[in-house]
Short mmCIF file of C-alpha atoms in Angstrom, two decimals:
data_model
loop_
_atom_site.label_atom_id
_atom_site.label_comp_id
_atom_site.label_asym_id
_atom_site.label_seq_id
_atom_site.Cartn_x
_atom_site.Cartn_y
_atom_site.Cartn_z
CA MET A 14 -17.86 -15.62 -87.51
CA PRO A 15 -15.71 -16.99 -84.86
CA THR A 16 -14.37 -15.03 -82.32
CA ASN A 17 -10.66 -15.66 -81.38
CA VAL A 18 -9.60 -15.94 -77.53
CA VAL A 19 -6.17 -14.30 -76.94
CA MET A 20 -4.49 -14.25 -73.73
CA PRO A 21 -4.88 -10.89 -72.28
CA GLN A 22 -1.61 -8.23 -71.43
CA MET A 23 -2.39 -8.32 -67.56
CA GLY A 24 -0.11 -5.19 -67.62
CA GLU A 25 2.66 -3.18 -69.25
CA SER A 26 5.73 -5.78 -68.48
CA ILE A 27 4.18 -8.88 -68.39
CA ALA A 28 5.00 -10.94 -72.05
CA GLU A 29 3.37 -13.90 -71.25
CA GLY A 30 0.93 -16.13 -68.74
CA THR A 31 0.06 -19.82 -67.65
CA ILE A 32 -3.13 -21.28 -68.34
CA VAL A 33 -3.73 -22.34 -65.42
CA ARG A 34 -7.66 -24.25 -65.81
CA TRP A 35 -10.18 -24.21 -68.24
CA ILE A 36 -13.42 -23.23 -66.97
CA LYS A 37 -15.58 -24.11 -70.13
CA HIS A 38 -14.50 -26.82 -72.41
CA VAL A 39 -15.10 -27.93 -75.68
CA GLY A 40 -18.56 -27.58 -77.16
CA ASP A 41 -19.47 -25.82 -74.02
CA LYS A 42 -21.84 -22.84 -74.07
CA VAL A 43 -20.32 -20.01 -72.43
CA GLU A 44 -22.08 -16.40 -71.76
CA ARG A 45 -20.04 -12.79 -72.88
CA ASP A 46 -18.10 -12.28 -69.85
CA GLU A 47 -19.20 -15.59 -68.21
CA PRO A 48 -15.58 -16.56 -66.74
CA LEU A 49 -14.24 -19.06 -69.47
CA PHE A 50 -10.17 -19.57 -68.37
CA GLU A 51 -7.78 -18.95 -64.97
CA ILE A 52 -4.07 -17.68 -65.87
CA SER A 53 -1.20 -16.90 -63.88
CA THR A 54 1.25 -14.54 -64.59
CA ASP A 55 4.12 -12.93 -62.50
CA LYS A 56 1.80 -10.49 -60.74
CA VAL A 57 -1.09 -11.98 -60.28
CA ASP A 58 -3.35 -14.62 -60.93
CA ALA A 59 -7.10 -14.09 -62.68
CA GLU A 60 -10.32 -15.30 -64.47
CA ILE A 61 -10.86 -13.97 -68.05
CA PRO A 62 -13.68 -13.46 -69.32
CA SER A 63 -15.51 -14.51 -73.14
CA PRO A 64 -15.06 -11.77 -75.37
CA ALA A 65 -18.27 -13.03 -76.81
CA ALA A 66 -21.20 -15.37 -76.37
CA GLY A 67 -21.49 -18.82 -78.36
CA VAL A 68 -19.84 -22.43 -77.85
CA LEU A 69 -16.23 -22.66 -77.02
CA LEU A 70 -14.98 -24.75 -80.38
CA GLU A 71 -11.60 -25.21 -79.36
CA ILE A 72 -8.64 -25.25 -77.25
CA ARG A 73 -5.60 -24.23 -78.62
CA ALA A 74 -3.44 -23.50 -74.81
CA ASN A 75 -4.00 -26.47 -72.66
CA GLU A 76 -3.76 -26.28 -68.57
CA GLY A 77 -0.05 -25.52 -67.46
CA GLU A 78 1.17 -24.53 -70.68
CA THR A 79 2.66 -21.19 -70.84
CA VAL A 80 1.55 -18.35 -73.59
CA PRO A 81 2.51 -14.94 -75.00
CA VAL A 82 0.26 -12.41 -74.55
CA GLU A 83 -2.16 -11.76 -77.92
CA SER A 84 -1.58 -15.22 -78.75
CA VAL A 85 -4.66 -16.91 -79.79
CA VAL A 86 -5.43 -19.47 -76.79
CA GLY A 87 -8.78 -20.75 -78.12
CA VAL A 88 -12.22 -20.08 -80.30
CA ILE A 89 -15.53 -19.37 -79.83
CA GLY A 90 -18.14 -19.17 -82.73
CA GLU A 91 -21.80 -20.79 -83.53
CA GLU A 92 -23.05 -24.22 -82.11
CA THR A 93 -23.47 -26.05 -85.12
CA ALA A 94 -19.71 -24.72 -86.54
CA VAL A 95 -18.14 -27.23 -83.52
CA ALA A 96 -16.54 -29.67 -85.51
CA PRO A 97 -16.48 -33.62 -85.12
CA PRO A 98 -13.72 -35.73 -84.46
CA PRO A 99 -11.33 -36.74 -87.24
CA ALA A 100 -12.67 -40.44 -88.80
CA GLU A 101 -10.77 -43.45 -88.73
CA PRO A 102 -8.96 -44.75 -91.85
CA ALA A 103 -10.52 -47.18 -93.17
CA ARG A 104 -7.08 -49.03 -93.86
CA PRO A 105 -3.39 -47.64 -93.07
CA ALA A 106 -1.57 -46.64 -96.10
CA ALA A 107 1.47 -48.07 -96.39
CA VAL A 108 4.45 -45.81 -95.53
CA VAL A 109 7.76 -45.78 -97.60
CA SER A 110 10.73 -44.91 -94.95
CA SER A 111 13.39 -42.87 -96.63
CA PRO A 112 16.09 -41.19 -94.89
CA PRO A 113 15.53 -37.55 -93.20
CA PRO A 114 16.87 -34.54 -95.03
CA ALA A 115 20.35 -33.63 -94.14
CA VAL A 116 20.42 -30.84 -91.34
CA GLU A 117 22.77 -27.79 -91.37
CA LYS A 118 24.24 -27.05 -88.76
CA ALA A 119 23.22 -24.32 -86.95
CA VAL A 120 26.56 -21.55 -86.31
CA GLU A 121 26.39 -19.34 -83.59
CA PRO A 122 26.94 -15.24 -84.50
CA PRO A 123 30.07 -13.94 -82.85
CA ALA A 124 29.75 -12.68 -79.33
CA GLU A 125 29.84 -9.06 -80.73
CA ASP A 126 27.30 -9.77 -83.52
CA ARG A 127 24.77 -10.94 -80.32
CA ARG A 128 22.07 -8.29 -79.83
CA PRO A 129 20.23 -8.02 -76.36
CA LEU A 130 17.55 -10.28 -75.80
CA ARG A 131 13.83 -9.51 -74.85
CA SER A 132 13.82 -9.67 -70.88
CA SER A 133 11.37 -8.15 -68.33
CA PRO A 134 12.33 -5.19 -65.75
CA LEU A 135 12.57 -7.71 -62.99
CA VAL A 136 15.34 -9.92 -65.13
CA ARG A 137 17.67 -7.57 -65.81
CA ARG A 138 17.73 -5.67 -62.55
CA ILE A 139 18.33 -9.92 -61.29
CA ALA A 140 20.72 -9.94 -64.27
CA ARG A 141 22.53 -6.43 -62.51
CA GLU A 142 22.52 -6.82 -58.79
CA HIS A 143 24.74 -10.45 -59.74
CA GLY A 144 26.78 -8.51 -62.77
CA VAL A 145 25.38 -11.47 -65.25
CA ASP A 146 25.45 -10.48 -69.17
CA ILE A 147 21.96 -11.87 -70.09
CA GLY A 148 23.14 -12.12 -73.40
CA ARG A 149 25.26 -15.10 -72.20
CA ILE A 150 22.16 -17.06 -71.13
CA ALA A 151 20.06 -19.63 -73.11
CA GLY A 152 15.88 -18.28 -73.02
CA SER A 153 13.54 -20.63 -72.62
CA GLY A 154 11.21 -17.97 -73.51
CA VAL A 155 9.43 -17.03 -76.81
CA GLY A 156 11.64 -15.94 -79.13
CA GLY A 157 14.51 -16.43 -76.72
CA ARG A 158 13.53 -14.24 -74.26
CA VAL A 159 15.46 -14.95 -71.05
CA THR A 160 12.88 -15.58 -67.86
CA LYS A 161 12.57 -15.57 -64.60
CA HIS A 162 13.34 -19.10 -64.39
CA ASP A 163 16.11 -18.83 -66.70
CA ILE A 164 18.18 -15.73 -65.19
CA LEU A 165 17.64 -17.62 -61.18
CA ASP A 166 18.59 -20.95 -62.40
CA TYR A 167 21.72 -19.29 -64.30
CA VAL A 168 22.89 -17.34 -61.18
CA GLU A 169 22.26 -20.42 -58.95
CA GLY A 170 24.40 -22.41 -62.00
CA ARG A 171 22.43 -24.87 -62.90
CA ALA A 172 21.19 -23.26 -66.10
CA PRO A 173 22.97 -23.82 -69.76
CA ALA A 174 24.26 -20.35 -71.06
CA ALA A 175 25.45 -19.88 -74.50
CA PRO A 176 29.22 -20.68 -74.41
CA ALA A 177 32.10 -18.24 -73.86
CA PRO A 178 35.12 -18.31 -75.44
CA GLN A 179 37.71 -20.03 -73.39
CA PRO A 180 41.60 -18.89 -72.87
CA PRO A 181 43.25 -22.65 -73.95
CA ALA A 182 45.29 -22.72 -70.92
CA GLN A 183 41.54 -21.95 -68.12
CA GLU A 184 40.65 -24.63 -66.45
CA PRO A 185 36.76 -26.04 -66.84
CA PRO A 186 34.65 -24.46 -64.26
CA ALA A 187 33.68 -26.87 -61.51
CA ALA A 188 30.36 -28.81 -62.45
CA PRO A 189 27.73 -27.73 -59.33
CA ALA A 190 27.26 -30.60 -56.51
CA PRO A 191 23.79 -32.44 -57.24
CA GLU A 192 21.36 -31.62 -55.28
CA ARG A 193 20.09 -34.32 -52.18
CA PRO A 194 16.92 -35.52 -53.73
CA ALA A 195 13.67 -35.15 -51.12
CA PHE A 196 13.12 -38.99 -50.81
CA LYS A 197 14.02 -42.49 -51.56
CA PRO A 198 12.41 -44.27 -54.35
CA SER A 199 11.10 -47.19 -51.83
CA GLU A 200 9.31 -44.11 -49.15
CA ASN A 201 6.17 -43.81 -48.90
CA VAL A 202 5.19 -40.58 -50.10
CA GLU A 203 2.78 -38.37 -52.80
CA VAL A 204 4.71 -36.38 -55.47
CA VAL A 205 2.59 -33.28 -56.75
CA PRO A 206 3.44 -30.85 -59.12
CA MET A 207 3.66 -27.55 -57.91
CA SER A 208 1.13 -24.94 -58.72
CA VAL A 209 2.20 -21.63 -60.67
CA MET A 210 1.76 -19.36 -58.09
CA ARG A 211 3.75 -22.04 -55.77
CA ARG A 212 6.47 -21.97 -57.31
CA ARG A 213 6.83 -18.17 -58.36
CA ILE A 214 6.46 -17.77 -54.36
CA ALA A 215 9.15 -19.50 -54.12
CA GLU A 216 11.37 -17.94 -56.35
CA HIS A 217 10.39 -14.45 -54.91
CA MET A 218 11.43 -15.77 -51.52
CA VAL A 219 14.94 -17.27 -52.32
CA LEU A 220 15.09 -14.04 -54.92
CA SER A 221 14.51 -12.19 -51.57
CA LYS A 222 17.09 -13.80 -48.84
CA ARG A 223 19.81 -13.73 -51.27
CA THR A 224 19.45 -10.68 -52.38
CA SER A 225 18.45 -8.56 -48.69
CA ALA A 226 20.24 -9.19 -45.62
CA HIS A 227 17.56 -9.92 -43.10
CA VAL A 228 17.68 -8.82 -39.55
CA HIS A 229 13.94 -8.53 -37.72
CA SER A 230 13.12 -6.50 -34.31
CA VAL A 231 10.34 -7.05 -32.38
CA PHE A 232 8.45 -4.46 -30.15
CA GLU A 233 5.43 -5.53 -28.00
CA MET A 234 2.86 -3.14 -28.07
CA ASP A 235 -0.23 -2.20 -25.57
CA PHE A 236 -3.44 -1.81 -27.76
CA SER A 237 -5.99 -0.79 -24.67
CA ARG A 238 -6.53 2.72 -26.30
CA VAL A 239 -6.79 1.37 -29.48
CA ALA A 240 -9.81 -1.43 -28.13
CA LYS A 241 -11.33 1.24 -26.79
CA ILE A 242 -12.05 3.57 -29.44
CA ARG A 243 -12.76 -0.33 -31.77
CA GLU A 244 -15.14 -1.07 -29.52
CA ALA A 245 -17.10 2.92 -29.52
CA LYS A 246 -17.07 2.83 -32.92
CA LYS A 247 -17.92 -0.85 -33.79
CA SER A 248 -21.55 -0.38 -34.33
CA GLU A 249 -21.06 2.87 -36.68
CA TYR A 250 -18.49 1.15 -39.16
CA GLU A 251 -21.04 -1.92 -38.81
CA ARG A 252 -23.97 0.24 -40.53
CA ALA A 253 -20.93 1.25 -43.01
CA GLY A 254 -20.84 -2.00 -43.82
CA VAL A 255 -17.49 -2.39 -42.58
CA LYS A 256 -16.37 -4.59 -39.95
CA LEU A 257 -13.49 -2.81 -37.78
CA THR A 258 -10.44 -4.84 -36.38
CA TYR A 259 -6.67 -3.58 -35.72
CA LEU A 260 -5.28 -3.78 -38.69
CA PRO A 261 -6.18 -0.27 -40.25
CA PHE A 262 -4.78 1.14 -37.02
CA ILE A 263 -1.74 -0.56 -37.75
CA ILE A 264 -1.32 1.19 -41.10
CA LYS A 265 -2.31 4.02 -40.21
CA ALA A 266 0.86 4.32 -37.29
CA ALA A 267 3.11 2.29 -39.82
CA CYS A 268 2.11 5.08 -42.51
CA ASP A 269 2.75 8.00 -39.61
CA ALA A 270 6.33 6.22 -39.13
CA LEU A 271 6.85 5.96 -42.88
CA ARG A 272 6.85 9.57 -43.54
CA ALA A 273 8.75 10.07 -39.95
CA VAL A 274 11.31 7.69 -41.02
CA PRO A 275 11.62 7.74 -44.70
CA VAL A 276 14.54 5.13 -44.97
CA VAL A 277 12.18 2.70 -44.48
CA ASN A 278 9.79 3.48 -47.52
CA ALA A 279 12.88 3.22 -50.02
CA SER A 280 14.86 1.05 -52.01
CA ILE A 281 18.02 0.30 -53.32
CA ASP A 282 19.57 -0.03 -57.35
CA GLY A 283 22.58 -0.47 -57.12
CA GLU A 284 24.88 1.62 -55.36
CA ASN A 285 21.60 4.33 -55.56
CA ILE A 286 19.19 4.79 -53.19
CA VAL A 287 15.74 5.24 -54.29
CA TYR A 288 13.93 7.46 -51.71
CA ARG A 289 10.35 6.97 -52.72
CA LYS A 290 7.78 9.66 -52.48
CA ASP A 291 4.33 7.89 -52.06
CA VAL A 292 3.51 4.94 -49.55
CA ASN A 293 2.03 2.44 -50.79
CA ILE A 294 1.54 0.07 -48.91
CA GLY A 295 0.37 -3.94 -49.36
CA ILE A 296 -1.38 -6.28 -47.12
CA ALA A 297 -0.74 -9.82 -47.33
CA VAL A 298 -3.57 -12.05 -48.23
CA ALA A 299 -3.42 -15.49 -47.65
CA LEU A 300 -5.15 -17.43 -49.92
CA ASP A 301 -6.30 -21.49 -49.65
CA TRP A 302 -4.21 -21.54 -53.34
CA GLY A 303 -1.14 -19.16 -51.87
CA LEU A 304 -0.63 -15.97 -50.94
CA ILE A 305 -1.15 -12.39 -52.67
CA VAL A 306 0.41 -9.42 -51.88
CA PRO A 307 -2.52 -6.73 -53.11
CA VAL A 308 -1.58 -2.41 -52.54
CA ILE A 309 -3.10 0.55 -50.78
CA ARG A 310 -1.93 3.10 -53.04
CA ASN A 311 -1.63 6.28 -51.08
CA ALA A 312 -2.01 4.70 -47.73
CA ASP A 313 -1.55 7.70 -45.87
CA GLU A 314 -4.05 9.85 -47.44
CA LYS A 315 -7.03 7.91 -45.48
CA ASN A 316 -8.59 7.24 -42.50
CA ILE A 317 -9.53 4.88 -40.90
CA LEU A 318 -12.83 4.19 -42.49
CA GLY A 319 -11.04 4.49 -46.01
CA LEU A 320 -8.27 2.26 -44.85
CA SER A 321 -10.80 -0.74 -43.90
CA ARG A 322 -12.81 -0.40 -46.95
CA ALA A 323 -9.88 -1.16 -48.88
CA VAL A 324 -8.38 -3.92 -46.70
CA VAL A 325 -11.53 -5.14 -47.22
CA ASP A 326 -12.06 -4.79 -50.46
CA LEU A 327 -8.69 -6.00 -52.30
CA SER A 328 -8.62 -9.40 -49.51
CA THR A 329 -12.11 -10.28 -50.96
CA ARG A 330 -11.28 -9.79 -55.05
CA ALA A 331 -7.78 -11.32 -54.28
CA ARG A 332 -9.30 -14.40 -52.98
CA ALA A 333 -12.21 -14.38 -56.02
CA LYS A 334 -9.26 -13.84 -58.27
CA GLN A 335 -10.82 -10.49 -59.60
CA LEU A 336 -7.46 -8.39 -58.91
CA ARG A 337 -5.79 -6.08 -60.98
CA PRO A 338 -2.59 -6.52 -61.93
CA GLU A 339 -1.31 -2.56 -61.37
CA GLU A 340 -3.76 -3.54 -57.73
CA VAL A 341 -0.29 -5.88 -56.75
CA GLN A 342 2.20 -3.77 -58.10
CA ASN A 343 4.71 -0.73 -56.92
CA GLY A 344 4.38 -1.28 -53.41
CA THR A 345 6.90 0.37 -51.00
CA PHE A 346 6.21 -1.37 -47.49
CA SER A 347 4.39 -4.43 -46.75
CA ILE A 348 2.59 -5.64 -44.02
CA THR A 349 1.85 -9.30 -43.00
CA ASN A 350 -0.84 -10.87 -39.98
CA PRO A 351 -0.15 -14.05 -38.89
CA GLY A 352 -2.17 -13.16 -36.03
CA VAL A 353 -4.90 -13.90 -37.25
CA PHE A 354 -3.98 -17.68 -37.19
CA GLY A 355 -2.76 -16.95 -33.38
CA ALA A 356 0.61 -16.81 -34.15
CA LEU A 357 2.44 -14.61 -31.68
CA PHE A 358 4.99 -12.57 -33.47
CA GLY A 359 6.45 -13.50 -37.24
CA MET A 360 9.97 -13.03 -39.00
CA PRO A 361 8.39 -11.63 -42.87
CA ILE A 362 10.81 -12.25 -46.50
CA ILE A 363 10.95 -8.98 -47.44
CA SER A 364 9.05 -8.18 -50.73
CA GLN A 365 11.72 -6.71 -53.23
CA PRO A 366 12.82 -4.34 -54.39
CA GLN A 367 10.93 -3.02 -51.19
CA VAL A 368 13.83 -2.69 -47.75
CA ALA A 369 11.06 -3.90 -44.52
CA ILE A 370 7.93 -5.25 -43.67
CA LEU A 371 6.26 -5.25 -40.70
CA GLY A 372 4.64 -8.87 -38.91
CA VAL A 373 2.19 -8.13 -36.66
CA GLY A 374 1.16 -10.85 -34.03
CA ALA A 375 -1.99 -11.78 -32.26
CA VAL A 376 -3.29 -9.49 -29.85
CA GLU A 377 -4.46 -11.10 -26.55
CA LYS A 378 -5.25 -9.79 -23.02
CA ARG A 379 -1.73 -9.84 -20.75
CA PRO A 380 -0.70 -9.49 -17.52
CA VAL A 381 1.66 -6.38 -17.42
CA VAL A 382 2.84 -4.31 -14.40
CA VAL A 383 1.18 -0.74 -14.20
CA ASP A 384 2.38 1.56 -12.25
CA ASP A 385 3.03 -1.57 -9.44
CA ALA A 386 0.83 -3.80 -9.90
CA ILE A 387 -0.66 -5.95 -12.11
CA ALA A 388 -3.35 -5.23 -14.63
CA ILE A 389 -4.75 -7.17 -18.06
CA ARG A 390 -3.90 -4.67 -20.81
CA PRO A 391 -4.06 -6.28 -24.38
CA ARG A 392 -0.92 -6.38 -25.80
CA ALA A 393 0.75 -7.81 -29.19
CA TYR A 394 4.06 -8.20 -30.66
CA LEU A 395 4.91 -6.38 -33.94
CA SER A 396 8.34 -7.69 -35.59
CA LEU A 397 9.75 -5.41 -38.43
CA GLY A 398 12.08 -7.25 -41.07
CA TYR A 399 14.29 -4.84 -42.67
CA ASP A 400 17.12 -4.87 -45.04
CA HIS A 401 20.69 -4.70 -43.14
CA ARG A 402 22.88 -3.08 -46.23
CA LEU A 403 20.47 0.13 -45.70
CA ILE A 404 18.91 0.31 -42.67
CA ASP A 405 20.86 0.23 -39.56
CA GLY A 406 19.61 -1.27 -36.45
CA ALA A 407 18.62 2.17 -35.02
CA VAL A 408 16.88 3.06 -37.40
CA ALA A 409 14.20 0.09 -37.50
CA ASP A 410 14.40 0.97 -33.58
CA GLN A 411 13.53 4.18 -34.53
CA PHE A 412 10.56 3.63 -36.91
CA MET A 413 9.28 0.97 -34.73
CA SER A 414 9.22 3.25 -31.94
CA VAL A 415 7.02 5.72 -33.93
CA ILE A 416 4.91 2.76 -34.86
CA LYS A 417 4.29 1.79 -30.62
CA GLN A 418 3.72 4.74 -29.96
CA ARG A 419 0.60 6.30 -32.41
CA ILE A 420 -0.92 2.73 -31.35
CA GLU A 421 -0.51 3.21 -27.53
CA ALA A 422 -1.99 6.93 -27.75
CA PHE A 423 -4.20 6.80 -30.97
CA ASP A 424 -5.52 9.90 -31.63
CA PRO A 425 -9.51 9.65 -32.27
CA ALA A 426 -9.63 12.27 -34.94
CA ALA A 427 -7.80 10.10 -36.57
CA VAL A 428 -11.30 7.17 -36.56
#
């Protein structure tokens, strides 16, 4: 009996997914739980396993197509059930043309009769922050659902909206200025479409810059004590199957600072401040095809070994597209580490709805004055990007001072 392959529900608030790639093709044999196709959602990219063993008989959603959850995207059955391609007709049948049937013009219901359209919590939050009535937006999603693309385009003045009654004397709104093309037709360029993940990263970054008043502070920190602890514990951690890096020490120091300065672990909800009780640290992981930020939940309750294991586990599964949607949600503070690529420091963009992000530069040996003498010490620049709507410069510097104190006087008992 054929088995339907459906678009899975990859998280409570996710209503649709995009088929990025079919790993199997029509006619291919497939085992149960073998990767069948790859999807991208608002939260995570993932490989979806086959629900049954057999042969892929049919593909109903093509690559690049976005479909609602629980939609049938393919069919698996027995090999003998593969349908042959339709035969060509012997001769073309005569076609009698007839006028198309009359189509009645749709009448839009009055504004007071319209019901609110379905939308995700992210879309509703964007609408609320920009004072937008979602009911006035022509949704492009399933059943008229307003998507992130719709709300962002509407805010930027590009998207069509349901007509609103205008007073007769009111001047029509000015058309938005045309966008300048990125290249001229005569230029020697190669044009390729953005991947689904790259489009969503672009949306999130533009949204964050438009939402938060970004300011950055940079502190230089001495990692001499941490370096000594690493050297002493390196063999022990390797026996436990974990490579001991600087990052878990930085995460631990950041957790202490978030407890000491809780406003950095907060969010803004309209005119309210939401103080989050859990400390969930998002760790940016660079992928060959983009960037993803899995979350270490209750990071403040873990020691250095626990943090090391969490970092390795999440980054490994992120690169293998094996993260679950809940593992990239509900972060309260993020850390990105451009230092692994040699950067001295970065000026990262805040991950909404968080209000701060820590950037970690390369830990390098540098000359420094110690007790009026030149010494060589492992040092690094750490930068804090913060939302100036909520966090003042003095508070940001207080937060960074706590991290600096914890790093430079790190307690070996925490390792």
